[in-house]
Structures are given as structure tokens and as C-alpha cells.
XYZ file of C-alpha atoms in Angstrom:
554
model
C 0.045 -0.072 0.257
C 1.558 3.347 -1.281
C 0.277 6.628 1.300
C 1.149 9.894 0.401
C 2.197 12.782 2.926
C 0.302 15.403 3.283
C 1.420 18.991 1.447
C 0.295 20.658 5.449
C 2.190 19.062 8.410
C -0.513 19.664 11.744
C 2.756 19.061 13.924
C 4.578 21.917 16.184
C 7.607 22.281 13.974
C 10.148 24.165 15.853
C 10.759 27.779 14.381
C 14.538 27.893 13.114
C 16.283 31.160 14.064
C 18.169 32.850 10.609
C 21.987 33.078 10.990
C 23.028 36.286 12.095
C 25.151 38.593 9.183
C 28.327 39.079 10.985
C 29.111 42.720 10.950
C 32.216 44.197 8.674
C 35.201 45.197 10.277
C 34.335 43.248 13.186
C 35.849 40.555 15.720
C 33.463 39.074 18.584
C 34.728 38.069 21.941
C 34.490 36.089 24.838
C 36.167 34.362 27.448
C 35.494 30.812 29.646
C 34.752 31.149 33.502
C 34.928 29.153 36.023
C 32.257 26.375 37.739
C 33.095 28.135 40.815
C 32.145 32.160 41.539
C 35.283 31.919 44.347
C 37.122 32.004 41.561
C 35.585 34.221 38.853
C 35.254 36.785 40.871
C 39.162 37.836 41.458
C 39.907 37.001 38.205
C 37.944 39.659 37.053
C 40.036 42.564 37.247
C 42.897 40.676 35.180
C 39.856 39.527 31.955
C 38.897 43.494 31.797
C 42.841 43.966 31.228
C 43.237 41.638 28.601
C 40.382 42.449 26.751
C 41.415 46.284 27.221
C 44.906 44.843 25.358
C 42.819 43.044 22.450
C 40.436 45.756 22.186
C 44.012 47.967 21.630
C 45.446 45.425 19.747
C 42.695 44.606 16.715
C 41.618 48.726 17.133
C 45.695 49.579 16.014
C 44.299 47.019 12.675
C 41.687 49.396 11.888
C 38.960 47.046 13.203
C 36.974 46.496 16.410
C 35.860 44.072 19.103
C 32.295 43.794 20.038
C 31.904 41.256 22.877
C 29.311 38.891 22.370
C 27.434 39.628 25.768
C 27.343 41.937 28.519
C 29.214 41.372 32.359
C 26.898 40.145 35.515
C 26.433 43.294 37.775
C 25.424 41.059 40.289
C 27.630 38.518 39.940
C 30.607 41.085 39.806
C 31.578 39.674 36.349
C 31.556 38.623 32.250
C 32.622 35.259 32.236
C 31.005 32.216 30.494
C 30.131 30.227 34.010
C 28.457 26.568 32.534
C 28.295 24.751 29.206
C 24.051 25.948 28.850
C 25.742 29.777 29.089
C 27.593 28.800 26.767
C 25.620 27.145 23.733
C 22.974 30.355 24.749
C 26.077 33.240 24.370
C 26.638 32.085 20.855
C 23.174 31.879 19.611
C 23.799 36.060 20.093
C 27.120 35.341 17.272
C 27.091 35.247 14.246
C 28.253 32.260 12.963
C 31.009 33.722 9.953
C 32.252 36.624 12.121
C 35.522 36.039 13.809
C 35.926 35.205 17.216
C 38.441 35.723 20.040
C 38.390 33.390 22.867
C 40.066 35.781 25.837
C 41.481 33.584 28.653
C 43.065 35.418 31.974
C 41.863 32.601 34.655
C 41.156 29.315 35.815
C 38.346 28.147 32.747
C 36.781 25.055 31.393
C 36.804 23.972 28.432
C 33.547 23.026 28.333
C 32.109 25.757 28.775
C 32.807 26.780 25.231
C 33.570 24.270 23.266
C 30.129 23.189 22.102
C 29.680 26.716 20.201
C 33.417 26.616 18.839
C 32.870 23.272 17.474
C 30.331 25.286 14.793
C 31.432 28.290 14.921
C 32.622 29.038 11.137
C 34.905 32.163 11.559
C 38.085 32.406 12.163
C 38.940 31.781 15.566
C 41.717 32.899 17.836
C 42.933 32.187 21.602
C 44.431 34.721 23.464
C 45.901 34.537 26.739
C 47.470 37.402 29.268
C 51.387 35.310 30.659
C 50.875 36.615 34.229
C 51.816 33.660 37.704
C 48.619 34.799 39.322
C 45.429 34.422 37.471
C 47.885 32.429 34.273
C 45.389 33.041 31.285
C 48.253 30.356 29.848
C 47.001 27.554 31.197
C 43.887 27.831 30.161
C 45.124 28.928 26.594
C 46.716 25.400 27.120
C 43.822 23.779 27.870
C 41.341 25.403 25.690
C 44.001 24.809 22.726
C 44.454 21.104 23.826
C 40.994 19.954 23.542
C 40.419 21.929 19.661
C 43.258 19.959 18.628
C 41.323 16.939 19.730
C 38.093 17.938 18.069
C 39.875 18.991 14.908
C 38.534 22.846 14.607
C 41.122 25.010 13.410
C 42.251 27.884 15.957
C 45.194 30.104 16.109
C 46.533 31.233 18.777
C 48.578 34.240 20.765
C 49.577 35.562 24.202
C 50.869 38.332 25.840
C 52.461 39.614 29.004
C 51.405 43.525 28.713
C 49.653 43.809 25.220
C 53.143 45.616 23.815
C 55.039 43.210 22.606
C 55.894 42.777 18.852
C 55.067 39.084 17.827
C 51.463 39.471 19.458
C 50.797 42.840 17.590
C 52.419 41.407 14.796
C 50.256 38.284 15.154
C 47.047 39.790 15.705
C 47.525 42.164 12.657
C 48.472 38.593 10.810
C 45.128 37.236 11.932
C 42.902 40.157 11.414
C 44.783 39.480 7.320
C 44.320 36.026 6.951
C 42.147 34.343 9.796
C 45.792 32.599 10.826
C 48.574 33.276 13.071
C 51.769 31.045 11.965
C 54.357 30.179 14.630
C 57.544 29.018 14.778
C 57.635 24.634 14.654
C 61.238 24.125 13.902
C 62.025 22.477 16.990
C 59.984 19.723 15.881
C 61.171 16.439 14.248
C 59.576 13.108 13.697
C 60.741 10.180 14.766
C 63.417 9.065 12.741
C 64.560 4.966 12.080
C 65.216 3.524 15.729
C 69.558 2.168 16.019
C 69.431 -1.496 17.050
C 69.810 -0.360 20.309
C 69.252 -1.937 24.292
C 66.714 0.818 24.577
C 65.154 -0.002 21.557
C 65.052 -3.255 22.656
C 63.805 -2.453 25.991
C 60.730 -0.241 24.738
C 59.669 -2.810 22.097
C 59.621 -5.421 24.503
C 57.637 -3.686 26.622
C 55.170 -2.597 24.107
C 54.641 -5.906 23.039
C 54.445 -7.116 26.491
C 51.342 -4.423 27.167
C 49.775 -5.457 23.962
C 49.917 -8.858 24.991
C 48.726 -8.711 28.261
C 47.272 -5.696 28.451
C 46.619 -2.925 31.570
C 43.654 -1.303 33.822
C 43.789 2.385 34.758
C 41.433 3.223 37.104
C 39.248 6.625 36.399
C 37.230 7.453 39.219
C 34.914 9.697 37.555
C 35.545 11.517 33.654
C 36.300 14.643 32.290
C 37.772 16.776 35.633
C 37.306 20.455 35.348
C 36.084 20.324 31.341
C 39.476 18.730 30.364
C 38.154 17.952 26.990
C 41.498 17.399 25.602
C 42.098 14.625 28.587
C 39.626 12.081 27.781
C 41.299 9.239 25.288
C 38.587 7.225 23.836
C 38.382 4.114 24.527
C 38.426 3.032 20.781
C 41.836 5.050 20.905
C 42.999 3.424 24.233
C 42.110 0.067 23.977
C 44.899 -1.047 20.987
C 47.384 0.037 22.759
C 46.682 -2.983 25.019
C 44.995 -0.194 27.869
C 41.795 -0.677 29.152
C 39.776 1.336 31.935
C 37.785 0.571 34.727
C 35.247 3.165 35.585
C 34.704 3.906 38.924
C 32.899 6.384 40.956
C 33.854 9.005 43.145
C 31.115 7.543 45.793
C 32.710 3.994 46.229
C 35.954 6.239 46.984
C 34.090 8.125 49.638
C 32.017 4.894 51.423
C 35.451 3.306 51.676
C 36.805 6.420 53.450
C 34.138 5.479 55.984
C 35.373 1.587 56.808
C 39.334 3.149 57.175
C 39.252 2.834 61.237
C 41.150 6.174 62.941
C 43.600 4.510 64.437
C 44.864 2.584 60.753
C 44.446 6.172 59.224
C 46.766 8.099 62.174
C 49.116 5.387 61.279
C 49.786 6.536 57.613
C 50.511 10.402 59.522
C 52.271 8.411 62.036
C 54.870 7.398 59.018
C 55.293 10.198 57.451
C 55.662 12.543 59.890
C 58.552 9.822 61.411
C 59.825 10.092 57.807
C 60.272 13.664 58.047
C 57.190 15.354 56.559
C 56.177 18.649 58.704
C 52.435 20.111 58.333
C 51.356 23.447 59.166
C 47.941 23.016 61.255
C 45.613 25.199 62.735
C 42.559 24.907 64.505
C 40.007 26.767 61.734
C 38.888 24.154 59.314
C 37.673 27.093 56.996
C 41.152 28.813 56.705
C 43.752 26.263 58.345
C 45.137 22.850 58.285
C 44.011 20.737 60.806
C 43.928 17.002 62.171
C 40.714 16.323 61.213
C 41.123 17.315 57.231
C 44.778 14.999 57.272
C 43.034 11.992 59.099
C 40.293 12.234 56.008
C 43.521 12.774 53.293
C 45.075 9.643 55.008
C 41.588 7.424 54.862
C 41.574 8.247 51.192
C 45.202 6.942 50.439
C 44.099 3.472 52.431
C 40.795 3.376 50.347
C 42.602 4.130 47.076
C 44.905 1.505 47.217
C 42.650 -0.867 48.115
C 39.894 -0.153 45.966
C 42.831 -0.118 42.966
C 43.313 -3.936 44.755
C 40.147 -4.737 44.048
C 39.804 -4.188 40.449
C 43.576 -4.860 39.674
C 44.945 -1.272 38.684
C 47.743 -0.671 37.050
C 47.343 3.081 37.109
C 45.196 5.525 38.856
C 43.456 8.633 38.602
C 40.899 10.514 41.244
C 38.564 13.672 39.591
C 38.112 15.131 43.016
C 37.052 18.729 41.376
C 33.777 19.185 41.069
C 32.413 16.113 42.360
C 34.450 15.378 45.809
C 35.441 18.971 46.731
C 32.239 19.804 48.962
C 32.724 16.162 50.710
C 36.088 15.838 51.766
C 39.950 17.580 51.504
C 41.691 17.499 48.419
C 43.312 14.161 46.741
C 46.804 15.627 46.053
C 48.296 14.692 49.319
C 47.415 11.439 48.239
C 48.428 10.951 44.709
C 51.606 12.049 45.145
C 52.133 9.419 47.725
C 50.676 6.840 45.695
C 53.609 7.599 42.793
C 55.981 7.331 45.352
C 58.010 4.479 45.633
C 58.700 4.882 49.704
C 55.374 5.603 51.570
C 53.236 4.519 54.002
C 52.281 1.042 54.005
C 48.972 -0.147 53.367
C 47.513 -3.797 53.773
C 45.101 -6.000 51.756
C 41.887 -6.127 53.262
C 42.517 -9.504 55.187
C 45.967 -7.746 56.441
C 48.074 -10.599 54.509
C 49.238 -8.305 51.517
C 51.597 -4.973 51.380
C 49.731 -3.275 48.988
C 52.058 -2.177 45.738
C 55.170 -3.031 48.836
C 58.599 -1.267 47.458
C 56.836 0.045 44.111
C 55.056 3.134 42.885
C 50.966 3.280 42.407
C 50.730 5.519 39.173
C 48.935 7.982 39.680
C 46.962 11.142 37.475
C 45.961 13.434 38.885
C 42.463 15.312 37.669
C 41.585 12.422 35.840
C 44.357 13.294 32.774
C 43.836 10.308 30.594
C 47.347 11.637 28.272
C 49.031 11.796 31.516
C 47.561 7.935 32.698
C 48.684 6.358 29.741
C 52.629 7.692 29.890
C 52.231 8.036 33.688
C 52.430 4.079 32.895
C 54.789 3.331 30.226
C 57.139 5.690 32.506
C 56.633 3.430 35.040
C 56.633 0.291 33.631
C 60.216 1.741 31.565
C 61.909 3.391 34.257
C 61.273 0.154 36.717
C 62.545 -2.039 33.979
C 66.048 0.616 33.959
C 67.078 0.632 37.238
C 65.299 4.260 38.258
C 63.199 6.028 40.524
C 59.818 6.071 38.263
C 58.391 8.637 39.914
C 56.382 10.707 37.862
C 53.899 14.270 38.450
C 51.775 15.707 36.529
C 52.299 19.685 36.548
C 50.824 22.681 35.309
C 53.027 24.469 32.797
C 51.849 27.985 35.077
C 54.245 30.870 33.695
C 57.736 31.619 33.322
C 60.783 34.577 33.102
C 64.616 34.734 31.853
C 67.050 34.222 33.896
C 70.621 34.087 32.467
C 70.474 33.028 29.440
C 67.635 30.899 30.062
C 64.310 30.231 29.854
C 62.780 29.273 32.645
C 59.722 27.671 33.969
C 57.429 27.547 36.329
C 55.963 23.908 36.843
C 53.583 23.784 39.680
C 50.792 21.499 40.206
C 48.390 21.531 43.396
C 50.370 19.747 45.894
C 50.270 16.489 43.642
C 54.223 16.121 43.536
C 55.868 12.566 44.796
C 58.559 13.400 47.574
C 61.358 12.316 46.090
C 60.980 15.337 43.561
C 62.093 17.440 45.868
C 65.112 18.993 47.676
C 65.399 16.542 50.638
C 62.557 14.120 49.947
C 60.035 13.372 52.490
C 62.426 15.729 55.078
C 61.770 18.727 52.388
C 57.849 18.186 52.391
C 55.509 20.757 54.050
C 51.927 20.051 54.324
C 50.191 23.487 53.651
C 46.461 23.722 53.098
C 44.940 24.135 50.219
C 43.414 27.752 48.896
C 40.192 28.170 50.667
C 38.297 29.516 47.204
C 38.728 26.410 45.751
C 39.171 23.869 48.257
C 36.468 24.285 51.263
C 36.910 21.381 52.764
C 40.678 21.801 52.885
C 43.388 19.002 52.989
C 47.217 19.334 52.972
C 49.562 19.970 49.849
C 53.178 18.319 49.243
C 54.604 21.918 49.481
C 58.418 22.218 48.422
C 61.061 22.429 45.732
C 61.771 20.242 43.218
C 65.556 19.231 43.049
C 67.844 19.997 40.261
C 68.840 17.434 37.958
C 67.882 15.554 34.260
C 64.050 15.176 33.168
C 61.817 13.405 30.597
C 59.439 15.911 29.794
C 56.515 14.322 28.123
C 53.033 14.857 26.189
C 49.905 12.762 24.740
C 47.707 13.389 23.223
C 44.599 13.112 20.710
C 44.932 14.915 16.977
C 43.495 13.892 13.940
C 41.995 11.521 14.974
C 44.928 8.978 16.623
C 47.083 9.408 19.644
C 50.153 11.512 19.383
C 53.139 12.151 21.970
C 56.335 14.666 22.369
C 58.607 14.040 24.308
C 61.666 16.310 25.190
C 64.976 16.828 27.309
C 64.308 19.263 30.049
C 66.311 20.108 33.742
C 64.898 21.087 36.411
C 66.817 23.965 38.195
C 67.923 25.330 41.564
C 67.721 29.921 41.301
C 68.619 29.837 45.006
C 66.200 30.227 47.897
C 65.374 33.870 47.450
C 63.847 34.297 43.716
C 62.298 30.387 43.970
C 60.137 32.079 46.801
C 59.425 34.597 44.685
C 58.093 32.711 41.778
C 56.364 30.440 44.945
C 55.004 34.221 46.258
C 54.140 35.618 43.000
C 51.782 31.567 42.322
C 50.641 29.932 44.539
C 52.809 28.982 47.320
C 51.112 26.597 48.495
C 51.952 23.995 45.613
C 55.450 22.563 44.649
C 57.223 24.368 42.175
C 59.873 23.241 39.395
C 61.924 25.443 37.943
C 62.564 24.171 34.280
C 64.821 25.148 31.738
C 63.433 22.906 28.698
C 66.611 21.586 26.446
C 65.808 23.426 22.723
C 62.447 24.700 22.952
C 61.544 28.224 23.393
C 59.036 30.049 25.036
C 57.209 30.903 22.052
C 57.608 27.430 20.294
C 56.236 25.721 23.851
C 52.920 28.016 23.834
C 52.490 27.388 20.011
C 52.932 23.479 20.465
C 51.892 21.931 23.837
C 48.429 20.006 23.343
C 47.343 20.418 27.354
C 47.475 22.784 30.408
C 50.335 19.356 32.117
C 53.129 18.295 30.786
C 54.441 15.365 32.898
C 58.201 15.180 34.411
C 60.101 12.188 35.269
C 63.668 12.335 36.751
C 66.740 10.228 35.156
C 69.638 9.744 37.162
C 71.763 12.074 34.746
C 72.037 13.546 32.014
C 73.139 10.246 29.828
C 70.733 8.124 31.590
C 67.743 10.397 30.889
C 68.816 10.302 26.961
C 68.613 6.844 26.837
C 65.279 6.952 28.706
C 64.087 8.984 25.684
C 64.819 7.015 23.437
C 63.079 3.325 25.301
C 60.094 6.078 25.608
C 60.064 6.948 21.985
C 60.625 2.956 20.902
C 57.818 2.134 23.301
C 55.047 4.738 21.719
C 56.449 3.622 18.162
C 56.306 0.267 18.534
C 52.181 0.799 20.110
C 51.534 3.165 16.939
C 51.413 6.078 18.794
C 52.839 8.958 16.771
C 55.833 10.126 18.377
C 57.324 14.113 17.689
C 60.375 14.937 18.973
C 60.832 18.666 20.798
C 63.886 20.584 20.960
C 66.982 18.749 21.925
C 66.613 15.447 22.027
C 68.707 12.619 20.996
C 67.747 9.214 19.908
C 70.405 6.997 21.245
C 72.397 5.085 19.011
């Protein structure tokens, strides 16, 4: 039987909006904000200054900047503060208009990614380059997300808006819709020599694919980091599978840990030399009660990891647990350390991961998960300390002839990375604005030494890794303290020189707000370990890019 469609529909069809026309010589501007109003309000003056700088730079080309929406006087800022709000703002932006995403704050990229995915006009991401409210961190996060989704964009950054590279970049983007950066520091992986390091990396890759590994994900998608989620279809061919866990299960397990067992963790840390800045005000100071909950989280994380046979574990914490319990950073740094408080299995018959680190990926950054897992196996096989840490690429300045970065994350640094080890670690309270339930950091200064740095990321629907060499340097107590005071003095700091990579080359290339850092015994060992790591990733089918002075030993 044949039916004929009625020419007149009786259904309630949606009224489709006509695309708004793009005004001539006009670039639209939006800022992505934080989910936490306690972060948005104090960042607002820095955002206003960045928008002034951008407006003047665009104005110098004969164009103008139009803000896509007005600031909210009642809230005290003009940030996009949710994904829904971002979608509503994009409804008012002509889809073909040039668009600037200006960032001078911690920001959640998912607030704006939906609109950026379908925007047809050229996109420019711009950040300030300041220690206090680091737009550059948010910029790198956003750029990683745009890279993953395959959306073309250009990027710029500036300290005060007067540098020629920034002004010329704005003019280039206005003229062509693109900004080109120097990428001469990047080399594709050459043919690998037949060395012991290549043999090791290849064998470890084959073992991983044959025997497989599990990374435990305590909730996914932390703080809008779309770029930090790797789909199973990309992970599984490596031999890596996800165990998806709920932070509610972690919280429930914490309730089962006796006070005596938690206090034993604290006693072990103090005996090892770690100290804590304690007070009695739960709202603003670090307290014994907060420490006890962190110790319970440490025990609970190990036991759940044992239950599921995990090879690495990540805890989201923000936003899910920040209003429930103290921060996870102390726990995460301890997990990454080989020497740490012992925790037994539920029946008391085994010490869990005795004499081993359990690789942790802070903020469930799965690019770090893959990296930490393979790094742990390479460094262990080479007889070196496998402790890794994820750092925020926070800020930097020139010191003499070197550009020295501040790498700084909110406490989750293994004590073996610090000068003095546990004796150089001091627990400070996390800032109340971001961590209302408090909790201790692992504060300290990263020791001088040779490092391998890296980043695993998604581009063109495939996995890539950037590998490089660097050094953590000693700038002296006064300069290091100045840098800590300009950023977050409660967090551990690493003063990092990247070998053969300039500031602007790194900013233009890096696909995340995070960089992975691991120490080697000396420069020769670092070169050999980098070679093994490149061979392992290559064997797994990951595209390997060598950045700066990253020699392949052979």
C-alpha cells in the first residue's frame, strides 16, 4: 500500500533561527570562566585588562572588538560560567564572524567547546602571560580541546600587550584568519637504531599489548578537560583498558578505614620527615581532622585499586568531592612515590604495591595516565626511580641566558622529586577559594636534575606524543620564593629549562595545560630513557614527535 504525505503539517515544527550576519571589520570576543564563583570574581580585573589589551591591538588594525555579552553587575564578573550559558551566548554570535576567546583565568573549556565546534569563522585564542591568574594555563587546556575536536584555530599570548610578536600576530590574524608560529624545534621520529634501549621499549610495548593493563578512572572529565579524555577505541589497541569507578565508592570506602589505621599513615609521614602547618580553623587552616580524612582516602584508594587489579589510578576530586572531603593531592603524590606509608590488603596478608609506586594521574588526565603507565615500566626496568608527576605549565621568565618555566601543580608531587625528599616536604592547607574542605598539599621545591618531559594527546583522531629533554634548575632560595609567592606558595614548584625549546615554541605547540615530568639519574640516562620511551610509543602505533634537543641514543 502506498501512502502520500500531507502537504500541510499539523505537527509543531520548531522555528529555526536565521544565521546572524557578520558585521564588517568586527571581531567578537568571549571569555570562558570557572564553575566556581569564588574563582571568577577575583580573576575579573585581570580579564578586564586582557580585554583592554586585545581591543587596542585589534583597533590598531582598523577593526573593532565587540563583546558577545555584557558582564553581570550582580555577580561581579563577565565570564561564561556554564556550558548552558555558553550555548546561549553563541546563539547571539554570527557564525561566520571572526571570534576571539580571551583567557586570563582558570577556565573550564567545556563551557565554550560546543559553540566553537560549529563556529564557521576564524578563531583566535588569546591569553595573558601572568603568574597570579594564569590565562596561559586555560589557553593550553582550550587549545588541547580544539586540537582533539579537529577545529582549526590560531593562538597568541602576551605579558602586557606591547611585544611585537603579539601585535604582529593580531594583525596577521585580522588579515588572513591565521597566525603562524615557528615549529622548527619539532622533529618526527627517525629510523630507530638497534640498541638496548630500543629493544627494551619494543619488548615493553609488546608485553603491554599482549598482557594488557587497566587504568582506574574515578569519574571522568575533570574541570572541563575534554582534551584529557581518550576514547576506548584509541586506548584499547595499546593494550590499555578503563575501569570506570565512582568517587562515591571512594568516599564510601573511606568510611570503613579505622581512625587508628589512618593515624598510622600520618605517623609514618612524620617519622619520614614530613611536616605540616597546622591550625584549628577548619575554614582557613590545615587541621588534624583534614589530614585524617586524607589518610583514609590514601588507604581507600589503594584497596579499591587492589580490588580491581589496577595498573594506574586517577581521582577527579574537583568538582565531585570538593564539598565532601579534603583534597586528593596528598594522596596522589604519595601513590606516585616508591617509598610511602604501607597499606595492607583487606585481610592483612599483603602490603599493597610494596616497594612500588602505583602510577597516579591527577585530575583523571588520561593523556598522563598512558604516559605514567609506560614511564613507570621503562624507568623500573632501567633501575631508576619511576616517580612521575603531572605539572601545570604555570608561567616563566628569563634567568640569564635561560628561559626558566614555573611548573606547579596543586600538591600532587611525589616527595622523591623534592629537595630533601620527605624532609623537604611540608603540608600546607589548600586555598579555601578552590578547596572549601581543605586538605594538605605536598609543598616543596623540586630538586635539580635531568628530566624527560612529555605529553600524550589526541590529534586527527589518533594518539600523538611530544617528547623532550629538560633540566630542573636551582635558582636559589630567594628567587624560588619570589616565584612561589607570585603563583601559589602552598603548591610544590619545579623551575624547569626545556632543552632546545623557546617559550613561544612551547606555547604554540603544547596541547594541554599539563606536562609530565620524570627524573633520570643523569643526562646520559635521560637520553637513553627517552630513546626507550620513543621506541615503546612507536611500537604501540602512537605518532612520536621529538621536541628540541631530544637525542635518540644509537
